[in-house]
Amino acid sequence: MILIILRPRTDESQDVRFAVREKYPLDSARQLPGPATAERSVVVVVVVAVVVVVVVVAVVVVVVVVVVVVVVVVVAVVVVVVVVAVVVVVVVVVVVVVAAVVVAATAAVVAVVVIVVLYLLL
């Protein structure tokens, strides 16, 4: 086999060609894979099935995590709403009790004033 290598020209007057006369071992050349065998086809199918299962499991895990996070957020919001509602009820009860005490104290003062006035007039 003769291999001719063209060297890049730096000058048109130096156009040089080399001839190489060597034998190259064809046995060491990389062999292309032949047609698919049943064994290789089974391996490919198994690998694809494992990848599909891993992807499905990952998607399920992500969905479960998202659902758990949403449930936790909803529960937290409900707890906050309940706490706020309890605080509002407590504040309203305190305001009503204070108002009742103020009304009762005012009534007592008015009653004492009326008694004193009646005592002084009679």
N, CA, C and O atoms as a DFTB+ gen file, in Angstrom:
488 C
 N C O
     1  1       0.856      -1.173       0.000
     2  2       0.000       0.000       0.000
     3  2       0.900       1.234       0.000
     4  3       1.875       1.313       0.748
     5  1       0.561       2.164      -0.831
     6  2       1.330       3.398      -0.914
     7  2       0.459       4.517      -0.381
     8  3      -0.670       4.731      -0.824
     9  1       1.020       5.215       0.581
    10  2       0.295       6.332       1.179
    11  2       0.976       7.613       0.740
    12  3       2.179       7.782       0.940
    13  1       0.233       8.491       0.159
    14  2       0.791       9.760      -0.307
    15  2       0.264      10.854       0.616
    16  3      -0.946      11.025       0.767
    17  1       1.165      11.574       1.216
    18  2       0.798      12.661       2.116
    19  2       1.177      13.975       1.443
    20  3       2.323      14.167       1.037
    21  1       0.224      14.858       1.331
    22  2       0.485      16.176       0.763
    23  2       0.791      17.130       1.902
    24  3      -0.029      17.330       2.798
    25  1       1.946      17.698       1.859
    26  2       2.332      18.661       2.870
    27  2       1.789      20.022       2.482
    28  3       1.759      20.346       1.295
    29  1       1.354      20.839       3.450
    30  2       0.880      22.178       3.099
    31  2       1.998      22.991       2.464
    32  3       3.146      22.969       2.908
    33  1       1.635      23.686       1.446
    34  2       2.653      24.467       0.716
    35  2       2.868      25.819       1.386
    36  3       1.923      26.521       1.748
    37  1       4.110      26.147       1.533
    38  2       4.444      27.494       1.978
    39  2       4.827      28.346       0.778
    40  3       4.734      29.573       0.797
    41  1       5.258      27.656      -0.257
    42  2       5.676      28.344      -1.476
    43  2       5.361      27.404      -2.632
    44  3       5.608      26.203      -2.526
    45  1       4.839      27.903      -3.696
    46  2       4.464      27.041      -4.815
    47  2       5.655      26.307      -5.401
    48  3       5.484      25.251      -6.009
    49  1       6.835      26.829      -5.238
    50  2       8.012      26.160      -5.805
    51  2       8.440      24.987      -4.933
    52  3       9.257      24.173      -5.365
    53  1       7.912      24.879      -3.720
    54  2       8.282      23.791      -2.809
    55  2       7.159      22.769      -2.670
    56  3       6.957      22.232      -1.581
    57  1       6.445      22.495      -3.715
    58  2       5.372      21.517      -3.693
    59  2       6.005      20.135      -3.630
    60  3       6.517      19.640      -4.634
    61  1       5.973      19.499      -2.441
    62  2       6.678      18.232      -2.246
    63  2       5.652      17.171      -1.865
    64  3       4.711      17.440      -1.118
    65  1       5.850      15.947      -2.395
    66  2       5.010      14.807      -2.042
    67  2       5.896      13.728      -1.435
    68  3       7.042      13.533      -1.841
    69  1       5.319      13.017      -0.426
    70  2       6.058      11.925       0.205
    71  2       5.344      10.618      -0.102
    72  3       4.114      10.570      -0.116
    73  1       6.083       9.592      -0.339
    74  2       5.519       8.262      -0.546
    75  2       5.975       7.386       0.618
    76  3       7.161       7.355       0.947
    77  1       5.042       6.682       1.236
    78  2       5.355       5.816       2.363
    79  2       5.018       4.396       1.948
    80  3       3.915       4.110       1.482
    81  1       5.985       3.516       2.126
    82  2       5.757       2.122       1.744
    83  2       5.874       1.252       2.997
    84  3       6.913       0.644       3.254
    85  1       4.802       1.208       3.756
    86  2       4.783       0.389       4.955
    87  2       3.493      -0.398       4.975
    88  3       2.497      -0.008       4.365
    89  1       3.524      -1.520       5.691
    90  2       2.325      -2.332       5.859
    91  2       1.738      -2.003       7.232
    92  3       2.454      -1.937       8.232
    93  1       0.431      -1.800       7.257
    94  2      -0.270      -1.490       8.501
    95  2      -1.114      -2.697       8.898
    96  3      -1.847      -3.240       8.071
    97  1      -1.016      -3.123      10.171
    98  2      -1.788      -4.320      10.592
    99  2      -3.286      -4.001      10.641
   100  3      -3.728      -3.149      11.412
   101  1      -4.039      -4.686       9.822
   102  2      -5.482      -4.462       9.776
   103  2      -6.199      -5.112      10.952
   104  3      -7.323      -4.733      11.278
   105  1      -5.547      -6.104      11.601
   106  2      -6.192      -6.781      12.727
   107  2      -6.360      -5.863      13.939
   108  3      -7.275      -6.051      14.740
   109  1      -5.482      -4.877      14.069
   110  2      -5.576      -3.983      15.230
   111  2      -6.567      -2.842      15.004
   112  3      -6.804      -2.031      15.899
   113  1      -7.134      -2.784      13.823
   114  2      -8.118      -1.730      13.543
   115  2      -9.393      -2.014      14.333
   116  3      -9.738      -3.168      14.586
   117  1     -10.064      -0.972      14.705
   118  2     -11.301      -1.115      15.484
   119  2     -12.379      -1.716      14.597
   120  3     -12.606      -1.266      13.474
   121  1     -13.031      -2.732      15.120
   122  2     -14.101      -3.395      14.375
   123  2     -15.429      -2.714      14.693
   124  3     -15.711      -2.419      15.854
   125  1     -16.219      -2.470      13.704
   126  2     -17.549      -1.919      13.904
   127  2     -18.464      -3.012      14.449
   128  3     -18.338      -4.175      14.065
   129  1     -19.379      -2.647      15.336
   130  2     -20.275      -3.672      15.868
   131  2     -21.169      -4.224      14.768
   132  3     -21.615      -3.509      13.871
   133  1     -21.408      -5.504      14.874
   134  2     -22.261      -6.160      13.884
   135  2     -23.720      -5.871      14.160
   136  3     -24.045      -5.020      14.988
   137  1     -24.586      -6.566      13.480
   138  2     -26.016      -6.356      13.720
   139  2     -26.371      -6.741      15.156
   140  3     -25.683      -7.540      15.793
   141  1     -27.446      -6.161      15.640
   142  2     -27.857      -6.369      17.023
   143  2     -28.195      -7.832      17.261
   144  3     -28.895      -8.469      16.474
   145  1     -27.674      -8.345      18.375
   146  2     -27.999      -9.718      18.745
   147  2     -29.155      -9.675      19.732
   148  3     -29.512      -8.621      20.257
   149  1     -29.728     -10.844      19.969
   150  2     -30.850     -10.926      20.915
   151  2     -30.392     -10.528      22.312
   152  3     -31.131      -9.880      23.054
   153  1     -29.177     -10.915      22.665
   154  2     -28.663     -10.587      24.001
   155  2     -28.486      -9.079      24.169
   156  3     -28.873      -8.519      25.194
   157  1     -27.900      -8.418      23.159
   158  2     -27.733      -6.963      23.242
   159  2     -29.082      -6.261      23.244
   160  3     -29.244      -5.245      23.920
   161  1     -30.052      -6.781      22.500
   162  2     -31.384      -6.183      22.482
   163  2     -32.040      -6.279      23.854
   164  3     -32.687      -5.332      24.300
   165  1     -31.877      -7.422      24.527
   166  2     -32.438      -7.595      25.866
   167  2     -31.779      -6.622      26.833
   168  3     -32.456      -6.017      27.663
   169  1     -30.467      -6.467      26.731
   170  2     -29.744      -5.533      27.610
   171  2     -30.261      -4.117      27.394
   172  3     -30.495      -3.390      28.360
   173  1     -30.440      -3.719      26.142
   174  2     -30.936      -2.372      25.842
   175  2     -32.340      -2.183      26.414
   176  3     -32.638      -1.141      26.998
   177  1     -33.194      -3.181      26.249
   178  2     -34.561      -3.084      26.767
   179  2     -34.542      -2.979      28.292
   180  3     -35.292      -2.189      28.866
   181  1     -33.703      -3.757      28.942
   182  2     -33.617      -3.716      30.407
   183  2     -33.113      -2.359      30.876
   184  3     -33.646      -1.789      31.828
   185  1     -32.089      -1.842      30.210
   186  2     -31.544      -0.537      30.596
   187  2     -32.597       0.548      30.408
   188  3     -32.760       1.401      31.281
   189  1     -33.311       0.533      29.295
   190  2     -34.359       1.527      29.051
   191  2     -35.463       1.392      30.099
   192  3     -35.975       2.398      30.590
   193  1     -35.833       0.160      30.444
   194  2     -36.874      -0.051      31.453
   195  2     -36.433       0.474      32.808
   196  3     -37.226       1.088      33.522
   197  1     -35.168       0.240      33.176
   198  2     -34.657       0.745      34.455
   199  2     -34.659       2.263      34.462
   200  3     -35.028       2.868      35.469
   201  1     -34.259       2.890      33.371
   202  2     -34.260       4.351      33.291
   203  2     -35.682       4.884      33.410
   204  3     -35.911       5.874      34.104
   205  1     -36.633       4.249      32.747
   206  2     -38.027       4.690      32.825
   207  2     -38.542       4.557      34.251
   208  3     -39.218       5.459      34.747
   209  1     -38.234       3.443      34.923
   210  2     -38.672       3.258      36.307
   211  2     -38.068       4.317      37.212
   212  3     -38.761       4.878      38.061
   213  1     -36.773       4.596      37.038
   214  2     -36.117       5.617      37.865
   215  2     -36.760       6.979      37.632
   216  3     -36.981       7.719      38.591
   217  1     -37.064       7.324      36.395
   218  2     -37.690       8.614      36.100
   219  2     -39.094       8.675      36.707
   220  3     -39.475       9.698      37.276
   221  1     -39.860       7.600      36.593
   222  2     -41.213       7.580      37.160
   223  2     -41.152       7.711      38.678
   224  3     -41.935       8.458      39.265
   225  1     -40.230       6.993      39.318
   226  2     -40.083       7.097      40.775
   227  2     -39.688       8.514      41.165
   228  3     -40.205       9.051      42.144
   229  1     -38.783       9.126      40.417
   230  2     -38.372      10.501      40.722
   231  2     -39.549      11.462      40.588
   232  3     -39.712      12.359      41.415
   233  1     -40.364      11.284      39.565
   234  2     -41.538      12.149      39.375
   235  2     -42.526      11.948      40.517
   236  3     -43.088      12.917      41.028
   237  1     -42.740      10.703      40.919
   238  2     -43.661      10.426      42.028
   239  2     -43.142      11.064      43.316
   240  3     -43.914      11.651      44.074
   241  1     -41.850      10.950      43.559
   242  2     -41.262      11.560      44.762
   243  2     -41.444      13.072      44.736
   244  3     -41.797      13.670      45.752
   245  1     -41.210      13.688      43.595
   246  2     -41.381      15.139      43.485
   247  2     -42.842      15.522      43.729
   248  3     -43.114      16.497      44.431
   249  1     -43.771      14.776      43.165
   250  2     -45.196      15.071      43.365
   251  2     -45.569      14.917      44.834
   252  3     -46.288      15.756      45.377
   253  1     -45.091      13.860      45.484
   254  2     -45.390      13.654      46.901
   255  2     -44.825      14.791      47.740
   256  3     -45.496      15.288      48.645
   257  1     -43.594      15.207      47.445
   258  2     -42.992      16.316      48.195
   259  2     -43.787      17.594      47.997
   260  3     -44.016      18.333      48.954
   261  1     -44.209      17.863      46.777
   262  2     -45.001      19.074      46.509
   263  2     -46.336      19.006      47.260
   264  3     -46.767      20.002      47.842
   265  1     -46.990      17.846      47.250
   266  2     -48.266      17.709      47.964
   267  2     -48.064      17.904      49.462
   268  3     -48.867      18.574      50.111
   269  1     -47.005      17.329      50.018
   270  2     -46.736      17.491      51.450
   271  2     -46.486      18.953      51.786
   272  3     -46.988      19.456      52.791
   273  1     -45.719      19.632      50.956
   274  2     -45.444      21.056      51.207
   275  2     -46.741      21.860      51.138
   276  3     -46.966      22.732      51.977
   277  1     -47.589      21.586      50.164
   278  2     -48.860      22.309      50.048
   279  2     -49.735      22.036      51.264
   280  3     -50.355      22.959      51.794
   281  1     -49.796      20.794      51.713
   282  2     -50.610      20.460      52.887
   283  2     -50.068      21.174      54.124
   284  3     -50.839      21.708      54.921
   285  1     -48.755      21.184      54.286
   286  2     -48.157      21.866      55.437
   287  2     -48.469      23.360      55.391
   288  3     -48.786      23.959      56.418
   289  1     -48.381      23.958      54.218
   290  2     -48.684      25.386      54.095
   291  2     -50.164      25.647      54.406
   292  3     -50.491      26.605      55.106
   293  1     -51.047      24.805      53.891
   294  2     -52.481      24.988      54.152
   295  2     -52.768      24.833      55.639
   296  3     -53.524      25.620      56.210
   297  1     -52.171      23.824      56.272
   298  2     -52.369      23.629      57.711
   299  2     -51.839      24.831      58.482
   300  3     -52.477      25.298      59.425
   301  1     -50.678      25.329      58.083
   302  2     -50.120      26.506      58.762
   303  2     -51.045      27.711      58.616
   304  3     -51.254      28.456      59.573
   305  1     -51.595      27.900      57.424
   306  2     -52.521      29.020      57.207
   307  2     -53.772      28.838      58.052
   308  3     -54.264      29.793      58.652
   309  1     -54.287      27.615      58.099
   310  2     -55.479      27.346      58.911
   311  2     -55.179      27.602      60.383
   312  3     -55.990      28.201      61.090
   313  1     -54.015      27.150      60.846
   314  2     -53.633      27.381      62.242
   315  2     -53.531      28.869      62.520
   316  3     -54.002      29.346      63.552
   317  1     -52.913      29.609      61.597
   318  2     -52.797      31.058      61.783
   319  2     -54.186      31.695      61.815
   320  3     -54.450      32.561      62.649
   321  1     -55.066      31.277      60.921
   322  2     -56.424      31.838      60.889
   323  2     -57.152      31.508      62.181
   324  3     -57.838      32.362      62.742
   325  1     -57.009      30.268      62.663
   326  2     -57.663      29.880      63.918
   327  2     -57.093      30.679      65.080
   328  3     -57.841      31.153      65.935
   329  1     -55.782      30.830      65.117
   330  2     -55.160      31.607      66.197
   331  2     -55.635      33.049      66.140
   332  3     -55.959      33.641      67.170
   333  1     -55.677      33.611      64.952
   334  2     -56.155      34.992      64.810
   335  2     -57.618      35.080      65.239
   336  3     -58.007      36.034      65.912
   337  1     -58.421      34.109      64.861
   338  2     -59.834      34.107      65.256
   339  2     -59.965      34.003      66.771
   340  3     -60.781      34.704      67.368
   341  1     -59.171      33.136      67.403
   342  2     -59.214      33.004      68.862
   343  2     -58.787      34.306      69.518
   344  3     -59.402      34.741      70.492
   345  1     -57.746      34.928      68.997
   346  2     -57.287      36.210      69.554
   347  2     -58.383      37.258      69.405
   348  3     -58.626      38.021      70.339
   349  1     -59.043      37.313      68.265
   350  2     -60.124      38.282      68.052
   351  2     -61.261      38.020      69.032
   352  3     -61.805      38.956      69.617
   353  1     -61.622      36.756      69.212
   354  2     -62.694      36.417      70.159
   355  2     -62.297      36.820      71.577
   356  3     -63.110      37.384      72.308
   357  1     -61.065      36.539      71.970
   358  2     -60.592      36.918      73.306
   359  2     -60.634      38.426      73.472
   360  3     -61.070      38.927      74.509
   361  1     -60.184      39.154      72.455
   362  2     -60.202      40.624      72.537
   363  2     -61.634      41.122      72.651
   364  3     -61.914      42.017      73.449
   365  1     -62.537      40.561      71.873
   366  2     -63.945      40.981      71.945
   367  2     -64.515      40.675      73.321
   368  3     -65.219      41.508      73.892
   369  1     -64.225      39.501      73.865
   370  2     -64.715      39.152      75.203
   371  2     -64.156      40.112      76.241
   372  3     -64.886      40.570      77.121
   373  1     -62.861      40.421      76.145
   374  2     -62.251      41.357      77.094
   375  2     -62.909      42.724      76.969
   376  3     -63.221      43.352      77.981
   377  1     -63.122      43.192      75.749
   378  2     -63.760      44.497      75.550
   379  2     -65.175      44.487      76.128
   380  3     -65.583      45.450      76.777
   381  1     -65.921      43.414      75.899
   382  2     -67.283      43.328      76.429
   383  2     -67.266      43.304      77.949
   384  3     -68.082      43.974      78.583
   385  1     -66.350      42.543      78.546
   386  2     -66.254      42.486      80.010
   387  2     -65.879      43.848      80.567
   388  3     -66.466      44.303      81.549
   389  1     -64.904      44.502      79.946
   390  2     -64.496      45.837      80.407
   391  2     -65.663      46.806      80.269
   392  3     -65.902      47.616      81.164
   393  1     -66.386      46.734      79.167
   394  2     -67.548      47.612      78.977
   395  2     -68.604      47.323      80.034
   396  3     -69.215      48.250      80.566
   397  1     -68.827      46.055      80.344
   398  2     -69.810      45.696      81.367
   399  2     -69.379      46.213      82.733
   400  3     -70.201      46.701      83.509
   401  1     -68.079      46.102      83.024
   402  2     -67.570      46.615      84.298
   403  2     -67.723      48.122      84.358
   404  3     -68.104      48.661      85.397
   405  1     -67.433      48.812      83.265
   406  2     -67.569      50.274      83.222
   407  2     -69.034      50.662      83.400
   408  3     -69.344      51.595      84.139
   409  1     -69.934      49.949      82.724
   410  2     -71.367      50.246      82.848
   411  2     -71.830      49.974      84.276
   412  3     -72.588      50.762      84.842
   413  1     -71.382      48.868      84.859
   414  2     -71.771      48.529      86.233
   415  2     -71.230      49.565      87.218
   416  3     -71.935      49.986      88.135
   417  1     -69.974      49.972      87.022
   418  2     -69.392      50.981      87.907
   419  2     -70.125      52.303      87.758
   420  3     -70.386      52.989      88.747
   421  1     -70.456      52.660      86.528
   422  2     -71.189      53.895      86.296
   423  2     -72.571      53.826      86.956
   424  3     -73.015      54.793      87.576
   425  1     -73.233      52.703      86.823
   426  2     -74.550      52.526      87.447
   427  2     -74.443      52.612      88.966
   428  3     -75.308      53.187      89.626
   429  1     -73.371      52.034      89.515
   430  2     -73.178      52.091      90.966
   431  2     -72.959      53.531      91.424
   432  3     -73.512      53.963      92.435
   433  1     -72.147      54.262      90.669
   434  2     -71.894      55.668      91.025
   435  2     -73.197      56.465      90.935
   436  3     -73.498      57.269      91.818
   437  1     -73.972      56.239      89.864
   438  2     -75.247      56.940      89.709
   439  2     -76.180      56.583      90.862
   440  3     -76.879      57.447      91.392
   441  1     -76.189      55.311      91.247
   442  2     -77.053      54.889      92.358
   443  2     -76.631      55.565      93.662
   444  3     -77.481      56.011      94.433
   445  1     -75.335      55.641      93.908
   446  2     -74.846      56.306      95.126
   447  2     -75.213      57.778      95.095
   448  3     -75.630      58.335      96.111
   449  1     -75.065      58.408      93.952
   450  2     -75.405      59.837      93.833
   451  2     -76.890      60.032      94.086
   452  3     -77.272      60.963      94.796
   453  1     -77.730      59.185      93.527
   454  2     -79.179      59.299      93.723
   455  2     -79.514      59.108      95.204
   456  3     -80.332      59.845      95.755
   457  1     -78.889      58.127      95.844
   458  2     -79.160      57.883      97.268
   459  2     -78.737      59.086      98.100
   460  3     -79.460      59.502      99.006
   461  1     -77.577      59.641      97.800
   462  2     -77.095      60.806      98.548
   463  2     -78.022      61.993      98.330
   464  3     -78.336      62.711      99.280
   465  1     -78.465      62.209      97.099
   466  2     -79.352      63.324      96.810
   467  2     -80.681      63.136      97.538
   468  3     -81.189      64.075      98.149
   469  1     -81.235      61.953      97.477
   470  2     -82.501      61.693      98.177
   471  2     -82.341      61.849      99.706
   472  3     -83.236      62.360     100.379
   473  1     -81.234      61.421     100.219
   474  2     -81.012      61.553     101.658
   475  2     -80.956      63.008     102.077
   476  3     -81.485      63.401     103.117
   477  1     -80.281      63.821     101.213
   478  2     -80.152      65.224     101.521
   479  2     -81.483      65.959     101.374
   480  3     -81.725      66.930     102.091
   481  1     -82.320      65.534     100.495
   482  2     -83.595      66.190     100.270
   483  2     -84.634      65.798     101.317
   484  3     -85.550      66.581     101.568
   485  1     -84.542      64.686     101.906
   486  2     -85.555      64.243     102.838
   487  2     -85.130      64.557     104.204
   488  3     -85.851      64.263     105.158
